[in-house]
PDB file of C-alpha atoms in Angstrom:
ATOM      1  CA  UNK A 822      16.275 -76.549   9.668  1.00  0.00           C
ATOM      2  CA  UNK A 823      16.224 -75.726  13.369  1.00  0.00           C
ATOM      3  CA  UNK A 824      15.716 -72.071  14.162  1.00  0.00           C
ATOM      4  CA  UNK A 825      19.091 -70.310  14.651  1.00  0.00           C
ATOM      5  CA  UNK A 826      19.779 -69.278  18.245  1.00  0.00           C
ATOM      6  CA  UNK A 827      20.613 -65.610  18.723  1.00  0.00           C
ATOM      7  CA  UNK A 828      22.037 -64.197  21.946  1.00  0.00           C
ATOM      8  CA  UNK A 829      21.474 -60.483  22.602  1.00  0.00           C
ATOM      9  CA  UNK A 830      23.919 -58.843  24.987  1.00  0.00           C
ATOM     10  CA  UNK A 831      21.506 -56.205  26.311  1.00  0.00           C
ATOM     11  CA  UNK A 832      17.806 -56.203  27.104  1.00  0.00           C
ATOM     12  CA  UNK A 833      15.814 -54.985  24.105  1.00  0.00           C
ATOM     13  CA  UNK A 834      12.050 -54.413  23.719  1.00  0.00           C
ATOM     14  CA  UNK A 835      10.335 -57.707  22.972  1.00  0.00           C
ATOM     15  CA  UNK A 836       8.053 -55.897  20.535  1.00  0.00           C
ATOM     16  CA  UNK A 837      11.054 -55.433  18.220  1.00  0.00           C
ATOM     17  CA  UNK A 838      11.942 -59.121  18.374  1.00  0.00           C
ATOM     18  CA  UNK A 839       8.413 -60.448  17.908  1.00  0.00           C
ATOM     19  CA  UNK A 840       8.279 -60.114  14.080  1.00  0.00           C
ATOM     20  CA  UNK A 841      11.350 -62.373  13.872  1.00  0.00           C
ATOM     21  CA  UNK A 842      10.352 -64.903  16.522  1.00  0.00           C
ATOM     22  CA  UNK A 843       9.141 -67.471  13.979  1.00  0.00           C
ATOM     23  CA  UNK A 844      12.648 -67.606  12.452  1.00  0.00           C
ATOM     24  CA  UNK A 845      14.922 -67.279  15.484  1.00  0.00           C
ATOM     25  CA  UNK A 846      15.184 -68.432  19.070  1.00  0.00           C
ATOM     26  CA  UNK A 847      16.257 -65.436  21.122  1.00  0.00           C
ATOM     27  CA  UNK A 848      18.123 -65.446  24.425  1.00  0.00           C
ATOM     28  CA  UNK A 849      18.834 -62.106  26.003  1.00  0.00           C
ATOM     29  CA  UNK A 850      20.708 -60.500  28.880  1.00  0.00           C
ATOM     30  CA  UNK A 851      18.061 -59.372  31.355  1.00  0.00           C
ATOM     31  CA  UNK A 852      19.281 -55.825  32.030  1.00  0.00           C
ATOM     32  CA  UNK A 853      18.975 -52.714  29.886  1.00  0.00           C
ATOM     33  CA  UNK A 854      21.347 -50.349  31.682  1.00  0.00           C
ATOM     34  CA  UNK A 855      24.102 -52.766  32.698  1.00  0.00           C
ATOM     35  CA  UNK A 856      26.405 -54.581  30.259  1.00  0.00           C
ATOM     36  CA  UNK A 857      26.465 -58.359  30.321  1.00  0.00           C
ATOM     37  CA  UNK A 858      29.430 -59.649  32.307  1.00  0.00           C
ATOM     38  CA  UNK A 859      32.178 -61.421  30.387  1.00  0.00           C
ATOM     39  CA  UNK A 860      31.574 -64.886  31.811  1.00  0.00           C
ATOM     40  CA  UNK A 861      27.850 -64.732  31.092  1.00  0.00           C
ATOM     41  CA  UNK A 862      28.492 -63.553  27.542  1.00  0.00           C
ATOM     42  CA  UNK A 863      30.953 -66.376  26.931  1.00  0.00           C
ATOM     43  CA  UNK A 864      28.611 -68.992  28.410  1.00  0.00           C
ATOM     44  CA  UNK A 865      25.572 -67.865  26.421  1.00  0.00           C
ATOM     45  CA  UNK A 866      27.541 -67.375  23.211  1.00  0.00           C
ATOM     46  CA  UNK A 867      28.570 -71.034  23.214  1.00  0.00           C
ATOM     47  CA  UNK A 868      24.894 -71.910  22.671  1.00  0.00           C
ATOM     48  CA  UNK A 869      24.342 -69.372  19.906  1.00  0.00           C
ATOM     49  CA  UNK A 870      24.609 -69.272  16.123  1.00  0.00           C
ATOM     50  CA  UNK A 871      24.668 -65.485  16.095  1.00  0.00           C
ATOM     51  CA  UNK A 872      25.026 -62.508  18.405  1.00  0.00           C
ATOM     52  CA  UNK A 873      23.676 -58.994  18.690  1.00  0.00           C
ATOM     53  CA  UNK A 874      26.338 -57.016  20.557  1.00  0.00           C
ATOM     54  CA  UNK A 875      26.810 -53.487  21.870  1.00  0.00           C
ATOM     55  CA  UNK A 876      29.964 -51.351  21.899  1.00  0.00           C
ATOM     56  CA  UNK A 877      30.475 -52.414  25.514  1.00  0.00           C
ATOM     57  CA  UNK A 878      31.281 -55.996  24.482  1.00  0.00           C
ATOM     58  CA  UNK A 879      34.903 -56.640  23.561  1.00  0.00           C
ATOM     59  CA  UNK A 880      35.035 -59.457  21.042  1.00  0.00           C
ATOM     60  CA  UNK A 881      38.642 -60.604  20.576  1.00  0.00           C
ATOM     61  CA  UNK A 882      40.460 -63.551  19.026  1.00  0.00           C
ATOM     62  CA  UNK A 883      40.254 -65.634  22.187  1.00  0.00           C
ATOM     63  CA  UNK A 884      36.488 -65.146  22.441  1.00  0.00           C
ATOM     64  CA  UNK A 885      35.996 -66.117  18.804  1.00  0.00           C
ATOM     65  CA  UNK A 886      38.305 -69.098  19.103  1.00  0.00           C
ATOM     66  CA  UNK A 887      36.190 -70.407  21.989  1.00  0.00           C
ATOM     67  CA  UNK A 888      32.990 -70.014  19.943  1.00  0.00           C
ATOM     68  CA  UNK A 889      33.668 -71.893  16.685  1.00  0.00           C
ATOM     69  CA  UNK A 890      29.936 -72.416  16.117  1.00  0.00           C
ATOM     70  CA  UNK A 891      29.261 -68.676  15.762  1.00  0.00           C
ATOM     71  CA  UNK A 892      28.423 -67.562  12.250  1.00  0.00           C
ATOM     72  CA  UNK A 893      27.564 -63.873  12.525  1.00  0.00           C
ATOM     73  CA  UNK A 894      27.846 -60.939  14.940  1.00  0.00           C
ATOM     74  CA  UNK A 895      25.475 -58.001  14.418  1.00  0.00           C
ATOM     75  CA  UNK A 896      26.948 -54.973  16.189  1.00  0.00           C
ATOM     76  CA  UNK A 897      24.406 -52.357  17.311  1.00  0.00           C
ATOM     77  CA  UNK A 898      26.502 -49.370  16.171  1.00  0.00           C
ATOM     78  CA  UNK A 899      28.185 -47.870  13.144  1.00  0.00           C
ATOM     79  CA  UNK A 900      31.587 -48.298  14.768  1.00  0.00           C
ATOM     80  CA  UNK A 901      32.974 -51.760  15.351  1.00  0.00           C
ATOM     81  CA  UNK A 902      36.288 -51.141  17.115  1.00  0.00           C
ATOM     82  CA  UNK A 903      34.997 -53.350  19.947  1.00  0.00           C
ATOM     83  CA  UNK A 904      35.365 -56.337  17.609  1.00  0.00           C
ATOM     84  CA  UNK A 905      38.641 -57.745  16.296  1.00  0.00           C
ATOM     85  CA  UNK A 906      37.683 -57.754  12.619  1.00  0.00           C
ATOM     86  CA  UNK A 907      40.799 -59.579  11.458  1.00  0.00           C
ATOM     87  CA  UNK A 908      40.187 -62.341  13.991  1.00  0.00           C
ATOM     88  CA  UNK A 909      36.553 -62.605  12.875  1.00  0.00           C
ATOM     89  CA  UNK A 910      37.698 -62.969   9.288  1.00  0.00           C
ATOM     90  CA  UNK A 911      40.217 -65.636  10.316  1.00  0.00           C
ATOM     91  CA  UNK A 912      37.462 -67.592  12.067  1.00  0.00           C
ATOM     92  CA  UNK A 913      35.033 -67.099   9.147  1.00  0.00           C
ATOM     93  CA  UNK A 914      32.567 -65.088  11.240  1.00  0.00           C
ATOM     94  CA  UNK A 915      30.588 -62.309   9.556  1.00  0.00           C
ATOM     95  CA  UNK A 916      30.382 -58.940  11.338  1.00  0.00           C
ATOM     96  CA  UNK A 917      27.727 -56.346  10.513  1.00  0.00           C
ATOM     97  CA  UNK A 918      27.059 -52.815  11.711  1.00  0.00           C
ATOM     98  CA  UNK A 919      24.245 -50.256  11.487  1.00  0.00           C
ATOM     99  CA  UNK A 920      25.213 -47.463   9.065  1.00  0.00           C
ATOM    100  CA  UNK A 921      22.811 -44.997   7.430  1.00  0.00           C
ATOM    101  CA  UNK A 922      19.919 -45.397   9.895  1.00  0.00           C
ATOM    102  CA  UNK A 923      21.633 -43.178  12.468  1.00  0.00           C
ATOM    103  CA  UNK A 924      23.352 -40.705  10.142  1.00  0.00           C
ATOM    104  CA  UNK A 925      20.919 -37.799  10.412  1.00  0.00           C
ATOM    105  CA  UNK A 926      20.288 -38.295  14.125  1.00  0.00           C
ATOM    106  CA  UNK A 927      23.999 -38.296  14.931  1.00  0.00           C
ATOM    107  CA  UNK A 928      24.535 -35.243  12.744  1.00  0.00           C
ATOM    108  CA  UNK A 929      21.759 -33.448  14.672  1.00  0.00           C
ATOM    109  CA  UNK A 930      23.527 -34.175  17.950  1.00  0.00           C
ATOM    110  CA  UNK A 931      26.933 -33.200  16.571  1.00  0.00           C
ATOM    111  CA  UNK A 932      25.683 -29.818  15.438  1.00  0.00           C
ATOM    112  CA  UNK A 933      23.728 -29.312  18.659  1.00  0.00           C
ATOM    113  CA  UNK A 934      26.930 -30.005  20.609  1.00  0.00           C
ATOM    114  CA  UNK A 935      28.773 -27.480  18.454  1.00  0.00           C
ATOM    115  CA  UNK A 936      26.140 -24.833  19.125  1.00  0.00           C
ATOM    116  CA  UNK A 937      25.894 -25.586  22.838  1.00  0.00           C
ATOM    117  CA  UNK A 938      29.649 -25.237  23.196  1.00  0.00           C
ATOM    118  CA  UNK A 939      29.887 -22.095  21.093  1.00  0.00           C
ATOM    119  CA  UNK A 940      27.066 -20.322  22.928  1.00  0.00           C
ATOM    120  CA  UNK A 941      28.002 -21.620  26.404  1.00  0.00           C
ATOM    121  CA  UNK A 942      24.525 -23.062  26.927  1.00  0.00           C
ATOM    122  CA  UNK A 943      25.401 -25.652  29.563  1.00  0.00           C
ATOM    123  CA  UNK A 944      27.434 -23.112  31.526  1.00  0.00           C
ATOM    124  CA  UNK A 945      24.512 -20.676  31.360  1.00  0.00           C
ATOM    125  CA  UNK A 946      22.033 -23.309  32.508  1.00  0.00           C
ATOM    126  CA  UNK A 947      24.273 -24.282  35.425  1.00  0.00           C
ATOM    127  CA  UNK A 948      24.648 -20.637  36.421  1.00  0.00           C
ATOM    128  CA  UNK A 949      20.889 -20.235  36.851  1.00  0.00           C
ATOM    129  CA  UNK A 950      20.651 -23.480  38.829  1.00  0.00           C
ATOM    130  CA  UNK A 951      23.339 -22.128  41.174  1.00  0.00           C
ATOM    131  CA  UNK A 952      21.511 -18.770  41.604  1.00  0.00           C
ATOM    132  CA  UNK A 953      24.348 -17.019  39.799  1.00  0.00           C
ATOM    133  CA  UNK A 954      22.241 -14.835  37.474  1.00  0.00           C
ATOM    134  CA  UNK A 955      22.370 -11.513  39.297  1.00  0.00           C
ATOM    135  CA  UNK A 956      22.591  -8.823  36.628  1.00  0.00           C
ATOM    136  CA  UNK A 957      22.762  -8.316  32.877  1.00  0.00           C
ATOM    137  CA  UNK A 958      25.956  -6.909  31.389  1.00  0.00           C
ATOM    138  CA  UNK A 959      27.138  -6.424  27.801  1.00  0.00           C
ATOM    139  CA  UNK A 960      29.499  -9.404  27.736  1.00  0.00           C
ATOM    140  CA  UNK A 961      27.696 -11.622  30.223  1.00  0.00           C
ATOM    141  CA  UNK A 962      28.206 -15.249  29.042  1.00  0.00           C
ATOM    142  CA  UNK A 963      29.177 -13.982  25.593  1.00  0.00           C
ATOM    143  CA  UNK A 964      30.039 -16.907  23.365  1.00  0.00           C
ATOM    144  CA  UNK A 965      31.096 -17.434  19.760  1.00  0.00           C
ATOM    145  CA  UNK A 966      29.047 -16.939  16.605  1.00  0.00           C
ATOM    146  CA  UNK A 967      28.337 -19.988  14.487  1.00  0.00           C
ATOM    147  CA  UNK A 968      26.909 -18.314  11.393  1.00  0.00           C
ATOM    148  CA  UNK A 969      29.351 -17.324   8.646  1.00  0.00           C
ATOM    149  CA  UNK A 970      32.247 -19.078  10.393  1.00  0.00           C
ATOM    150  CA  UNK A 971      34.461 -21.857   9.013  1.00  0.00           C
ATOM    151  CA  UNK A 972      33.840 -25.462   9.994  1.00  0.00           C
ATOM    152  CA  UNK A 973      36.523 -28.077   9.364  1.00  0.00           C
ATOM    153  CA  UNK A 974      35.242 -31.641   9.249  1.00  0.00           C
ATOM    154  CA  UNK A 975      37.820 -34.381   9.779  1.00  0.00           C
ATOM    155  CA  UNK A 976      36.271 -37.531   8.304  1.00  0.00           C
ATOM    156  CA  UNK A 977      33.773 -36.860   5.516  1.00  0.00           C
ATOM    157  CA  UNK A 978      31.709 -40.005   5.672  1.00  0.00           C
ATOM    158  CA  UNK A 979      27.928 -40.140   5.781  1.00  0.00           C
ATOM    159  CA  UNK A 980      27.740 -38.299   9.103  1.00  0.00           C
ATOM    160  CA  UNK A 981      30.340 -35.759   8.019  1.00  0.00           C
ATOM    161  CA  UNK A 982      28.326 -34.894   4.929  1.00  0.00           C
ATOM    162  CA  UNK A 983      25.160 -34.595   7.027  1.00  0.00           C
ATOM    163  CA  UNK A 984      26.924 -32.204   9.438  1.00  0.00           C
ATOM    164  CA  UNK A 985      28.147 -30.191   6.444  1.00  0.00           C
ATOM    165  CA  UNK A 986      24.573 -29.837   5.160  1.00  0.00           C
ATOM    166  CA  UNK A 987      23.542 -28.406   8.513  1.00  0.00           C
ATOM    167  CA  UNK A 988      26.506 -26.045   8.498  1.00  0.00           C
ATOM    168  CA  UNK A 989      25.476 -24.662   5.124  1.00  0.00           C
ATOM    169  CA  UNK A 990      22.156 -23.664   6.702  1.00  0.00           C
ATOM    170  CA  UNK A 991      24.179 -21.357   8.947  1.00  0.00           C
ATOM    171  CA  UNK A 992      26.072 -19.919   5.963  1.00  0.00           C
ATOM    172  CA  UNK A 993      29.265 -21.537   7.164  1.00  0.00           C
ATOM    173  CA  UNK A 994      32.277 -22.164   4.965  1.00  0.00           C
ATOM    174  CA  UNK A 995      32.827 -25.932   4.900  1.00  0.00           C
ATOM    175  CA  UNK A 996      36.324 -27.432   4.777  1.00  0.00           C
ATOM    176  CA  UNK A 997      37.006 -31.126   5.049  1.00  0.00           C
ATOM    177  CA  UNK A 998      39.851 -33.604   5.248  1.00  0.00           C
ATOM    178  CA  UNK A 999      39.388 -37.260   4.432  1.00  0.00           C
ATOM    179  CA  UNK A1000      41.415 -40.269   3.333  1.00  0.00           C
ATOM    180  CA  UNK A1001      39.933 -39.801  -0.125  1.00  0.00           C
ATOM    181  CA  UNK A1002      38.353 -36.807  -1.785  1.00  0.00           C
ATOM    182  CA  UNK A1003      34.597 -36.601  -2.274  1.00  0.00           C
ATOM    183  CA  UNK A1004      34.095 -34.757  -5.592  1.00  0.00           C
ATOM    184  CA  UNK A1005      30.314 -35.087  -5.495  1.00  0.00           C
ATOM    185  CA  UNK A1006      30.128 -33.717  -1.950  1.00  0.00           C
ATOM    186  CA  UNK A1007      32.436 -30.865  -2.938  1.00  0.00           C
ATOM    187  CA  UNK A1008      30.002 -29.974  -5.696  1.00  0.00           C
ATOM    188  CA  UNK A1009      26.707 -30.573  -3.900  1.00  0.00           C
ATOM    189  CA  UNK A1010      27.350 -29.082  -0.462  1.00  0.00           C
ATOM    190  CA  UNK A1011      29.618 -27.302  -1.503  1.00  0.00           C
ATOM    191  CA  UNK A1012      32.711 -28.193   0.504  1.00  0.00           C
ATOM    192  CA  UNK A1013      36.430 -27.633  -0.004  1.00  0.00           C
ATOM    193  CA  UNK A1014      39.045 -30.345   0.417  1.00  0.00           C
ATOM    194  CA  UNK A1015      42.185 -29.229   2.273  1.00  0.00           C
ATOM    195  CA  UNK A1016      45.109 -30.997   3.893  1.00  0.00           C
ATOM    196  CA  UNK A1017      44.954 -31.605   7.625  1.00  0.00           C
ATOM    197  CA  UNK A1018      47.203 -28.711   8.622  1.00  0.00           C
ATOM    198  CA  UNK A1019      45.236 -26.245   6.484  1.00  0.00           C
ATOM    199  CA  UNK A1020      42.005 -27.404   8.083  1.00  0.00           C
ATOM    200  CA  UNK A1021      43.420 -26.901  11.563  1.00  0.00           C
ATOM    201  CA  UNK A1022      44.759 -23.406  10.910  1.00  0.00           C
ATOM    202  CA  UNK A1023      41.733 -22.098   9.006  1.00  0.00           C
ATOM    203  CA  UNK A1024      38.777 -23.547  10.935  1.00  0.00           C
ATOM    204  CA  UNK A1025      36.783 -21.852  13.684  1.00  0.00           C
ATOM    205  CA  UNK A1026      35.239 -25.240  14.501  1.00  0.00           C
ATOM    206  CA  UNK A1027      37.171 -28.489  14.101  1.00  0.00           C
ATOM    207  CA  UNK A1028      34.838 -31.493  14.113  1.00  0.00           C
ATOM    208  CA  UNK A1029      36.200 -35.026  14.470  1.00  0.00           C
ATOM    209  CA  UNK A1030      34.128 -37.716  12.773  1.00  0.00           C
ATOM    210  CA  UNK A1031      36.859 -40.293  12.170  1.00  0.00           C
ATOM    211  CA  UNK A1032      36.939 -43.957  13.232  1.00  0.00           C
ATOM    212  CA  UNK A1033      39.304 -45.257  15.896  1.00  0.00           C
ATOM    213  CA  UNK A1034      42.216 -47.072  14.257  1.00  0.00           C
ATOM    214  CA  UNK A1035      45.885 -47.557  15.017  1.00  0.00           C
ATOM    215  CA  UNK A1036      46.564 -44.588  12.747  1.00  0.00           C
ATOM    216  CA  UNK A1037      44.050 -42.249  14.400  1.00  0.00           C
ATOM    217  CA  UNK A1038      44.649 -43.184  18.050  1.00  0.00           C
ATOM    218  CA  UNK A1039      45.553 -40.017  19.963  1.00  0.00           C
ATOM    219  CA  UNK A1040      45.590 -37.997  16.725  1.00  0.00           C
ATOM    220  CA  UNK A1041      44.273 -34.892  18.414  1.00  0.00           C
ATOM    221  CA  UNK A1042      47.107 -34.106  20.811  1.00  0.00           C
ATOM    222  CA  UNK A1043      49.111 -31.161  22.128  1.00  0.00           C
ATOM    223  CA  UNK A1044      50.813 -30.427  18.808  1.00  0.00           C
ATOM    224  CA  UNK A1045      47.519 -30.517  16.910  1.00  0.00           C
ATOM    225  CA  UNK A1046      45.755 -28.164  19.320  1.00  0.00           C
ATOM    226  CA  UNK A1047      48.658 -25.708  18.997  1.00  0.00           C
ATOM    227  CA  UNK A1048      47.981 -25.511  15.259  1.00  0.00           C
ATOM    228  CA  UNK A1049      44.370 -24.478  15.798  1.00  0.00           C
ATOM    229  CA  UNK A1050      43.154 -20.906  16.242  1.00  0.00           C
ATOM    230  CA  UNK A1051      43.077 -19.661  19.828  1.00  0.00           C
ATOM    231  CA  UNK A1052      39.366 -18.920  19.279  1.00  0.00           C
ATOM    232  CA  UNK A1053      38.711 -22.374  17.794  1.00  0.00           C
ATOM    233  CA  UNK A1054      36.279 -24.890  19.246  1.00  0.00           C
ATOM    234  CA  UNK A1055      36.933 -28.623  18.997  1.00  0.00           C
ATOM    235  CA  UNK A1056      34.070 -31.119  18.694  1.00  0.00           C
ATOM    236  CA  UNK A1057      34.437 -34.909  18.954  1.00  0.00           C
ATOM    237  CA  UNK A1058      31.433 -37.055  18.072  1.00  0.00           C
ATOM    238  CA  UNK A1059      33.348 -40.020  16.656  1.00  0.00           C
ATOM    239  CA  UNK A1060      35.474 -42.108  19.033  1.00  0.00           C
ATOM    240  CA  UNK A1061      37.157 -41.084  22.273  1.00  0.00           C
ATOM    241  CA  UNK A1062      40.383 -42.872  21.423  1.00  0.00           C
ATOM    242  CA  UNK A1063      41.253 -40.314  18.718  1.00  0.00           C
ATOM    243  CA  UNK A1064      41.827 -37.634  21.377  1.00  0.00           C
ATOM    244  CA  UNK A1065      44.537 -37.313  24.001  1.00  0.00           C
ATOM    245  CA  UNK A1066      42.222 -36.037  26.733  1.00  0.00           C
ATOM    246  CA  UNK A1067      44.992 -34.776  29.021  1.00  0.00           C
ATOM    247  CA  UNK A1068      46.391 -32.706  26.159  1.00  0.00           C
ATOM    248  CA  UNK A1069      42.906 -31.394  25.395  1.00  0.00           C
ATOM    249  CA  UNK A1070      42.341 -30.414  29.037  1.00  0.00           C
ATOM    250  CA  UNK A1071      45.685 -28.583  29.057  1.00  0.00           C
ATOM    251  CA  UNK A1072      44.812 -26.773  25.824  1.00  0.00           C
ATOM    252  CA  UNK A1073      41.485 -25.633  27.298  1.00  0.00           C
ATOM    253  CA  UNK A1074      42.979 -24.560  30.618  1.00  0.00           C
ATOM    254  CA  UNK A1075      45.799 -22.587  29.014  1.00  0.00           C
ATOM    255  CA  UNK A1076      43.787 -20.855  26.321  1.00  0.00           C
ATOM    256  CA  UNK A1077      45.376 -22.725  23.436  1.00  0.00           C
ATOM    257  CA  UNK A1078      41.834 -23.224  22.093  1.00  0.00           C
ATOM    258  CA  UNK A1079      38.590 -21.677  23.264  1.00  0.00           C
ATOM    259  CA  UNK A1080      36.343 -24.652  23.930  1.00  0.00           C
ATOM    260  CA  UNK A1081      35.483 -28.276  23.311  1.00  0.00           C
ATOM    261  CA  UNK A1082      32.369 -30.397  23.062  1.00  0.00           C
ATOM    262  CA  UNK A1083      32.609 -34.159  23.426  1.00  0.00           C
ATOM    263  CA  UNK A1084      30.115 -36.989  23.150  1.00  0.00           C
ATOM    264  CA  UNK A1085      32.742 -39.739  23.402  1.00  0.00           C
ATOM    265  CA  UNK A1086      35.690 -40.520  25.660  1.00  0.00           C
ATOM    266  CA  UNK A1087      38.697 -42.815  25.667  1.00  0.00           C
ATOM    267  CA  UNK A1088      37.199 -44.868  28.505  1.00  0.00           C
ATOM    268  CA  UNK A1089      33.485 -44.971  29.049  1.00  0.00           C
ATOM    269  CA  UNK A1090      31.549 -44.316  31.128  1.00  0.00           C
ATOM    270  CA  UNK A1091      33.309 -41.383  32.774  1.00  0.00           C
ATOM    271  CA  UNK A1092      32.569 -40.135  36.296  1.00  0.00           C
ATOM    272  CA  UNK A1093      32.258 -36.706  37.850  1.00  0.00           C
ATOM    273  CA  UNK A1094      35.985 -36.735  38.631  1.00  0.00           C
ATOM    274  CA  UNK A1095      36.996 -36.681  34.956  1.00  0.00           C
ATOM    275  CA  UNK A1096      39.461 -33.878  34.224  1.00  0.00           C
ATOM    276  CA  UNK A1097      37.365 -32.263  31.517  1.00  0.00           C
ATOM    277  CA  UNK A1098      34.259 -31.940  33.699  1.00  0.00           C
ATOM    278  CA  UNK A1099      36.032 -29.411  35.895  1.00  0.00           C
ATOM    279  CA  UNK A1100      36.398 -27.023  32.945  1.00  0.00           C
ATOM    280  CA  UNK A1101      33.664 -24.523  32.138  1.00  0.00           C
ATOM    281  CA  UNK A1102      34.711 -24.404  28.486  1.00  0.00           C
ATOM    282  CA  UNK A1103      34.132 -28.132  27.957  1.00  0.00           C
ATOM    283  CA  UNK A1104      30.683 -29.590  27.243  1.00  0.00           C
ATOM    284  CA  UNK A1105      30.551 -33.329  27.909  1.00  0.00           C
ATOM    285  CA  UNK A1106      27.757 -35.714  26.908  1.00  0.00           C
ATOM    286  CA  UNK A1107      27.391 -39.448  27.712  1.00  0.00           C
ATOM    287  CA  UNK A1108      27.740 -40.911  24.184  1.00  0.00           C
ATOM    288  CA  UNK A1109      24.208 -40.111  23.034  1.00  0.00           C
ATOM    289  CA  UNK A1110      24.899 -39.340  19.368  1.00  0.00           C
ATOM    290  CA  UNK A1111      22.251 -41.710  18.002  1.00  0.00           C
ATOM    291  CA  UNK A1112      20.048 -41.715  21.083  1.00  0.00           C
ATOM    292  CA  UNK A1113      16.552 -41.060  19.843  1.00  0.00           C
ATOM    293  CA  UNK A1114      13.818 -43.631  20.306  1.00  0.00           C
ATOM    294  CA  UNK A1115      13.132 -43.948  16.583  1.00  0.00           C
ATOM    295  CA  UNK A1116      16.782 -44.285  15.577  1.00  0.00           C
ATOM    296  CA  UNK A1117      17.591 -46.866  18.232  1.00  0.00           C
ATOM    297  CA  UNK A1118      14.595 -48.927  17.102  1.00  0.00           C
ATOM    298  CA  UNK A1119      15.804 -48.663  13.508  1.00  0.00           C
ATOM    299  CA  UNK A1120      19.273 -49.817  14.577  1.00  0.00           C
ATOM    300  CA  UNK A1121      17.821 -52.887  16.298  1.00  0.00           C
ATOM    301  CA  UNK A1122      15.719 -53.700  13.243  1.00  0.00           C
ATOM    302  CA  UNK A1123      18.776 -53.440  10.984  1.00  0.00           C
ATOM    303  CA  UNK A1124      20.660 -55.876  13.229  1.00  0.00           C
ATOM    304  CA  UNK A1125      17.730 -58.281  12.986  1.00  0.00           C
ATOM    305  CA  UNK A1126      17.452 -57.788   9.224  1.00  0.00           C
ATOM    306  CA  UNK A1127      21.155 -58.590   8.890  1.00  0.00           C
ATOM    307  CA  UNK A1128      20.636 -61.838  10.779  1.00  0.00           C
ATOM    308  CA  UNK A1129      17.528 -62.666   8.767  1.00  0.00           C
ATOM    309  CA  UNK A1130      19.260 -61.978   5.445  1.00  0.00           C
ATOM    310  CA  UNK A1131      22.271 -64.019   6.458  1.00  0.00           C
ATOM    311  CA  UNK A1132      20.365 -67.131   7.583  1.00  0.00           C
ATOM    312  CA  UNK A1133      17.422 -66.967   5.180  1.00  0.00           C
ATOM    313  CA  UNK A1134      18.376 -64.634   2.333  1.00  0.00           C
ATOM    314  CA  UNK A1135      21.235 -63.687   0.051  1.00  0.00           C
ATOM    315  CA  UNK A1136      23.622 -62.569   2.804  1.00  0.00           C
ATOM    316  CA  UNK A1137      23.775 -59.732   5.342  1.00  0.00           C
ATOM    317  CA  UNK A1138      22.759 -56.246   4.297  1.00  0.00           C
ATOM    318  CA  UNK A1139      25.599 -54.275   5.922  1.00  0.00           C
ATOM    319  CA  UNK A1140      28.690 -56.448   6.419  1.00  0.00           C
ATOM    320  CA  UNK A1141      31.864 -54.671   7.518  1.00  0.00           C
ATOM    321  CA  UNK A1142      34.274 -57.285   6.094  1.00  0.00           C
TER     322      UNK A1142
END
């Protein structure tokens, strides 16, 4: 058979593609730091049997309808809310993602964000850069303890469990809320299952690790922040769409909660004029949860393995539907 044609929507290292070059013909967008434009993606996709896409590419019913020859889309992420999964199923197109390989790396970043927010590290760093460190005083840049506090994890998937393991190293009490209970995690970590309201009222740190769905869109809003402790810190390392950012900014400004750390936003990228960036008690990162060199390479390889298994093996390794 002719080698399947794969279009890649962002420039990737050729060294990662080389081991697969005898089985695929690759075409690739020529820029690493700029998403492919919609017209270019549509044009190139019409020549392809499969795609490797990023979260920046919105794959909807119309796009899939105009590409009936496509067989598989390998999404370079755990999340896949950029792809209309029901439409893909309707058009008999397989969609895969990259779970597991980024779990520990994302958990590292999530816990680092929690600590940076609690101990006001970014604020302290900025203060020195602005020549604001003039004298020591007992409560100078005093933050919040992490050890022996209560962490509430909303969404106890692979990453949630990995964050919980890190929390236990700080002697934290671990609460979680999930669509289904995790008896083994409760035993091994240990962790305690509670309803959502209990988690909000009891936790010193509320960590969102839930996917973006119609049910979770804007879940963390004014009413939810009011239920949290006034000393609580909110962390979002899942999807920006689950947070009402205006309500979060209001909660931070008015002392409803103490702080927030975010790696994701409802619209990305954000600029320096974003409301939350004006607040000292908000730590904002540019969606770098899985951004280590090794993990990103592993994610690319899993995308390629999914394509290889689909075209030449027993089916994709990590299908999402």
